[in-house]
Coordinates of C-alpha atoms in Angstrom, one line a residue:
M271 CA 88.6 100.5 89.7
K272 CA 90.7 103.7 90.1
L273 CA 92.1 103.4 93.6
S274 CA 92.7 100.7 96.3
F275 CA 93.2 101.7 100.0
I276 CA 95.4 99.0 101.7
V277 CA 94.9 99.0 105.5
P278 CA 97.1 96.5 107.5
V279 CA 95.2 95.8 110.8
Y280 CA 96.8 94.5 114.0
N281 CA 95.2 94.9 117.4
V282 CA 93.7 98.3 116.8
A283 CA 90.1 97.8 117.8
S284 CA 90.0 101.1 119.6
Y285 CA 91.1 103.0 116.5
L286 CA 90.0 101.0 113.5
Q287 CA 86.5 102.4 113.2
K288 CA 87.8 106.0 112.9
C289 CA 90.2 104.9 110.3
V290 CA 87.8 103.1 108.1
D291 CA 85.0 105.7 108.6
S292 CA 87.4 108.4 107.3
L293 CA 88.1 106.4 104.2
I294 CA 84.3 105.9 103.6
A295 CA 83.8 109.6 104.1
Q296 CA 85.2 110.6 100.7
D297 CA 83.8 112.7 97.9
Y298 CA 84.7 110.0 95.3
S299 CA 83.2 106.6 94.3
D300 CA 85.6 104.6 92.2
Y301 CA 87.6 103.0 95.0
E302 CA 87.9 100.0 97.3
I303 CA 89.2 99.5 100.8
I304 CA 91.2 96.3 101.6
L305 CA 91.5 95.5 105.3
V306 CA 94.3 92.9 106.0
D307 CA 93.9 91.4 109.5
D308 CA 97.4 90.4 110.5
G309 CA 96.6 87.8 113.2
S310 CA 94.8 90.3 115.6
T311 CA 93.9 88.9 118.9
D312 CA 91.5 91.7 119.9
E313 CA 88.1 92.5 118.3
S314 CA 89.8 93.9 115.1
P315 CA 88.9 90.8 113.0
Q316 CA 85.2 91.1 113.8
I317 CA 85.3 94.9 113.1
C318 CA 86.7 94.2 109.7
E319 CA 84.0 91.7 108.9
L320 CA 81.3 94.0 110.1
Y321 CA 82.4 96.6 107.6
A322 CA 82.7 94.1 104.7
T323 CA 79.1 92.9 105.5
E324 CA 77.8 96.5 105.6
A325 CA 79.5 97.2 102.2
R326 CA 77.8 94.3 100.6
Q327 CA 74.4 95.3 102.0
Y328 CA 74.7 98.9 101.1
N329 CA 76.8 98.6 97.9
D330 CA 75.2 101.5 96.3
Q331 CA 76.2 103.8 99.2
L332 CA 79.5 102.3 100.4
P333 CA 82.8 101.5 98.6
S334 CA 83.8 97.8 98.2
I335 CA 85.4 96.6 101.3
K336 CA 87.5 93.4 101.3
V337 CA 88.9 91.6 104.2
I338 CA 92.0 89.3 104.3
H339 CA 92.7 87.3 107.5
Q340 CA 96.2 85.9 107.9
P341 CA 98.6 84.7 110.7
N342 CA 100.6 87.5 112.2
C343 CA 103.5 88.1 109.8
G344 CA 104.2 91.8 110.3
L345 CA 103.4 95.1 108.4
S346 CA 105.3 94.2 105.2
V347 CA 103.6 91.0 104.6
A348 CA 100.2 92.5 105.4
R349 CA 100.8 95.2 102.9
N350 CA 102.0 92.6 100.3
A351 CA 98.8 90.6 100.9
G352 CA 96.7 93.7 100.2
L353 CA 98.7 94.5 97.0
S354 CA 98.1 91.0 95.8
I355 CA 94.4 91.5 95.4
A356 CA 94.2 95.2 94.8
Q357 CA 92.2 96.1 91.8
G358 CA 92.9 99.9 91.6
D359 CA 94.9 101.6 89.0
Y360 CA 96.4 103.5 91.9
V361 CA 97.1 102.3 95.5
C362 CA 97.4 104.2 98.8
F363 CA 98.5 102.7 102.1
V364 CA 96.8 103.7 105.4
D365 CA 97.9 102.6 108.8
S366 CA 95.0 101.4 110.8
D367 CA 95.3 103.8 113.8
D368 CA 95.6 106.8 111.5
Y369 CA 92.9 108.4 109.5
W370 CA 92.2 110.7 106.5
E371 CA 90.6 114.1 106.3
K372 CA 87.0 113.9 104.9
N373 CA 86.1 114.7 101.3
V374 CA 89.7 115.1 99.9
L375 CA 90.1 112.1 97.6
S376 CA 88.3 113.7 94.7
E377 CA 90.8 116.6 94.7
L378 CA 93.8 114.2 94.7
M379 CA 92.5 112.1 91.9
T380 CA 91.6 115.2 89.8
Q381 CA 95.2 116.4 90.1
I382 CA 96.5 112.9 89.2
D383 CA 94.4 112.7 86.1
K384 CA 95.1 116.3 85.0
E385 CA 98.8 115.9 85.3
H386 CA 99.0 112.3 84.3
L387 CA 100.9 111.5 87.5
D388 CA 102.6 108.3 88.5
V389 CA 103.0 109.4 92.1
L390 CA 101.3 112.3 94.1
R391 CA 102.6 113.1 97.6
F392 CA 100.4 114.9 100.1
D393 CA 100.9 116.6 103.4
Y394 CA 100.1 115.1 106.9
Q395 CA 99.8 116.3 110.5
N396 CA 100.6 114.6 113.7
V397 CA 97.6 114.0 116.0
R398 CA 97.1 112.6 119.5
I399 CA 94.3 112.2 122.0
N400 CA 94.2 114.9 124.6
N401 CA 93.0 114.8 128.2
E402 CA 89.4 115.2 127.1
G403 CA 89.7 112.2 124.9
L404 CA 89.5 114.2 121.7
Y405 CA 92.0 114.1 118.7
E406 CA 94.1 117.2 118.4
A407 CA 96.9 118.1 116.0
F408 CA 100.3 119.0 117.4
Q409 CA 103.8 120.0 116.2
P410 CA 106.0 117.6 114.2
Y411 CA 107.1 114.6 116.1
K412 CA 110.7 114.1 114.9
F413 CA 111.5 116.0 111.6
P414 CA 110.0 118.9 109.7
H415 CA 107.6 117.1 107.4
R416 CA 106.2 119.7 105.1
V417 CA 106.3 118.8 101.5
D418 CA 107.9 120.9 98.8
I419 CA 104.9 122.7 97.3
R420 CA 106.6 123.7 94.1
H421 CA 103.9 122.8 91.5
D422 CA 105.8 121.1 88.7
V423 CA 106.0 117.6 87.5
V424 CA 109.4 115.9 87.7
D425 CA 110.7 112.4 87.4
G426 CA 111.1 110.4 90.5
E427 CA 114.9 110.7 91.0
T428 CA 114.7 114.5 90.6
Y429 CA 111.9 114.6 93.1
M430 CA 113.9 112.6 95.6
D431 CA 117.0 114.7 95.3
E432 CA 115.3 118.1 95.3
R433 CA 112.0 117.8 97.1
M434 CA 111.4 114.7 99.1
G435 CA 113.5 115.2 102.2
Y436 CA 114.5 112.3 104.5
T437 CA 111.3 111.2 106.1
C438 CA 109.9 108.0 104.4
Y439 CA 106.3 107.0 104.8
A440 CA 104.6 104.8 102.3
W441 CA 101.2 106.2 103.4
Q442 CA 102.1 109.7 102.2
F443 CA 101.6 108.9 98.6
V444 CA 99.0 107.9 95.9
I445 CA 100.9 105.6 93.6
N446 CA 100.4 104.0 90.2
H447 CA 99.9 100.4 90.9
E448 CA 102.3 99.4 88.2
L449 CA 105.1 101.0 90.1
T450 CA 104.4 99.1 93.3
S451 CA 106.5 96.1 94.3
T452 CA 106.6 94.0 97.4
F453 CA 107.8 95.3 100.7
M454 CA 110.9 93.6 102.4
P455 CA 109.5 91.4 105.1
G456 CA 110.8 91.2 108.6
I457 CA 112.2 94.7 109.1
H458 CA 111.0 97.8 110.9
F459 CA 112.3 100.1 108.2
E460 CA 110.3 98.7 105.2
D461 CA 109.1 102.1 104.0
T462 CA 112.7 103.4 104.0
E463 CA 113.8 100.5 101.7
W464 CA 110.7 100.4 99.6
L465 CA 110.1 104.1 98.9
P466 CA 113.2 104.8 96.7
R467 CA 112.6 101.5 94.8
M468 CA 109.2 102.8 93.9
M469 CA 110.2 106.4 93.3
L470 CA 113.1 105.6 91.0
K471 CA 110.7 104.0 88.5
A472 CA 108.3 107.0 88.5
K473 CA 108.4 109.3 85.5
R474 CA 105.9 111.9 86.6
V475 CA 105.7 113.0 90.3
N476 CA 104.2 116.0 92.0
S477 CA 103.1 117.2 95.4
T478 CA 100.2 119.0 97.0
S479 CA 100.5 120.9 100.2
R480 CA 97.0 119.9 101.2
V481 CA 96.9 118.1 104.6
I482 CA 95.3 114.8 103.9
Y483 CA 96.6 112.4 106.4
N484 CA 96.4 112.4 110.3
Y485 CA 99.3 110.4 111.8
F486 CA 98.3 109.2 115.3
I487 CA 101.1 109.2 117.9
R488 CA 100.4 106.6 120.5
E489 CA 102.3 104.5 123.0
G490 CA 102.7 101.0 121.7
S491 CA 102.8 101.8 118.0
I492 CA 105.6 99.7 116.4
T493 CA 107.6 102.8 115.4
H494 CA 107.7 104.3 118.9
V495 CA 108.4 101.3 121.2
Q496 CA 111.4 101.8 123.6
G497 CA 113.8 99.0 122.7
N498 CA 115.9 96.6 124.9
R499 CA 119.3 95.4 123.7
A500 CA 117.7 92.6 121.5
K501 CA 115.4 95.1 119.8
V502 CA 118.2 97.6 119.3
K503 CA 120.3 94.9 117.7
R504 CA 117.5 94.0 115.5
N505 CA 117.0 97.7 114.5
V506 CA 120.7 98.1 113.7
D507 CA 120.7 95.0 111.7
N508 CA 117.6 96.2 109.8
C509 CA 119.4 99.5 109.0
L510 CA 122.5 97.6 107.7
D511 CA 120.1 95.5 105.4
V512 CA 118.6 98.7 104.1
I513 CA 122.0 100.2 103.4
K514 CA 122.9 97.0 101.5
Q515 CA 119.8 97.6 99.3
Y516 CA 120.8 101.3 98.9
N517 CA 124.3 100.2 97.5
L518 CA 122.4 98.1 94.9
Y519 CA 120.3 101.1 93.9
I520 CA 123.4 103.4 93.8
E521 CA 125.0 101.0 91.3
H522 CA 122.1 101.7 88.9
Y523 CA 121.5 105.4 89.9
P524 CA 125.1 106.7 90.7
N525 CA 124.0 110.3 90.6
C526 CA 121.2 110.1 93.1
R527 CA 122.1 112.3 96.0
W528 CA 119.1 111.2 98.0
L529 CA 120.3 107.6 98.2
K530 CA 123.8 108.6 99.3
N531 CA 122.6 111.1 101.8
M532 CA 120.1 108.7 103.2
R533 CA 122.7 106.0 103.5
S534 CA 124.9 108.4 105.4
N535 CA 121.9 109.4 107.6
M536 CA 121.3 105.8 108.6
T537 CA 125.0 105.3 109.4
V538 CA 125.0 108.1 111.7
S539 CA 122.0 106.6 113.5
I540 CA 123.7 103.1 113.6
I541 CA 126.9 104.8 115.2
A542 CA 124.6 106.5 117.8
L543 CA 122.8 103.3 118.7
V544 CA 125.9 101.3 119.0
A545 CA 127.5 103.9 121.3
Q546 CA 124.4 104.0 123.5
H547 CA 123.4 100.3 123.6
L548 CA 126.0 98.0 121.9
Y549 CA 129.3 99.6 122.9
D550 CA 131.0 96.2 123.5
E551 CA 130.2 95.2 119.9
R552 CA 131.5 98.5 118.4
R553 CA 134.3 97.0 116.4
Y554 CA 132.1 94.4 114.9
Y555 CA 129.6 97.0 113.7
I556 CA 132.3 99.3 112.4
S557 CA 133.6 96.3 110.4
R558 CA 130.2 95.7 108.9
L559 CA 129.8 99.4 107.9
N560 CA 133.3 99.2 106.3
D561 CA 132.2 96.1 104.4
L562 CA 129.3 98.2 103.1
K563 CA 131.7 101.0 101.9
V564 CA 129.6 103.8 103.6
F565 CA 132.7 105.9 104.4
P566 CA 133.4 108.7 103.9
L567 CA 129.8 109.9 104.7
T568 CA 128.3 112.6 102.5
I569 CA 127.7 115.8 104.5
A570 CA 124.1 116.9 103.5
D571 CA 122.1 119.7 105.1
Q572 CA 120.2 117.6 107.6
G573 CA 120.7 119.8 110.7
R574 CA 123.6 121.0 112.6
T575 CA 123.8 117.9 115.0
Y576 CA 123.9 115.5 112.0
V577 CA 126.6 117.6 110.2
H578 CA 128.8 117.6 113.3
K579 CA 128.4 113.8 113.8
A580 CA 129.1 113.0 110.2
R581 CA 132.2 115.1 110.1
L582 CA 133.5 113.5 113.3
I583 CA 132.7 110.0 112.0
N584 CA 134.7 110.7 108.8
I585 CA 137.7 111.5 111.0
S586 CA 137.2 108.2 113.0
P587 CA 134.1 106.1 113.5
L588 CA 135.6 104.3 116.4
L589 CA 136.6 107.6 118.1
T590 CA 133.0 108.9 117.6
I591 CA 131.5 105.9 119.3
D592 CA 133.9 106.3 122.2
L593 CA 133.0 110.0 122.5
L594 CA 129.3 109.3 122.4
Y595 CA 129.6 106.5 124.8
F596 CA 131.4 108.6 127.5
K597 CA 129.0 111.5 126.9
N598 CA 126.0 109.1 127.6
I599 CA 127.8 108.0 130.8
L600 CA 128.3 111.6 132.0
I601 CA 124.7 112.5 131.2
K602 CA 123.4 109.5 133.3

């Protein structure tokens, strides 16, 4: 088996068919689809079973489709469950409300074989459902996402430092199965922690500028939920956990600029969240950041706003939180 698609599924009955149909509609035959039902309470489990049954009945026309049913444990655990049974030499993660372009897999696998790649990164576009009920592409949601299209094979650390940028999506890669390891459970930033751990082991990495993946922006997706105080605290604690892991990686890869820049990026985000939502606990969080030895921040080219905030934080994290706090009050 050459490739395994791993698709965590949770309450996406309205979108799951489009996702799975897009994986079936590929110009390649040596792959499987693993659907991991993570305790869905809608019709998603039945849809998964229907696809598995059809794959068994029409095994000469459809790829193998396997289904795992488990109690709701979150995205990381669902991905880990898929990894545990994946038979492919390579793996690719797909979120169950997103979908692939048709007939593109053969092109990707050809490049992987030709260049003997451990990791191939591809491009994506954001999509939404318009007023007519049709999917349409639209401009990037948060950050510029275009991949570096230089066509040369490099090791994972070089790729991170020179070409990857600071958006981290596990679903944007085809990955040698031997490089995959389990995702950290119970956090919302599992990709951000997992991706460098995978990439730093890779010896041969390259990109394609071909748009392969359609990233569906919808209300209610786990990455776009407006958080109350408890959710903000959890997100900040998750960021601190990821920074702790980055510190361990930096011990082994002290020259990796991406790790240091990403650590600083997450610190700037923590400072902003604390100022806006957790101001009364600002000294506690500054103490935790000091314990993680994140200061002084590296000043990477991540946009003018980031640079200004990072420089101010290096002067005084507490002053920065105070200024952001009072700025938020004035805006309100």
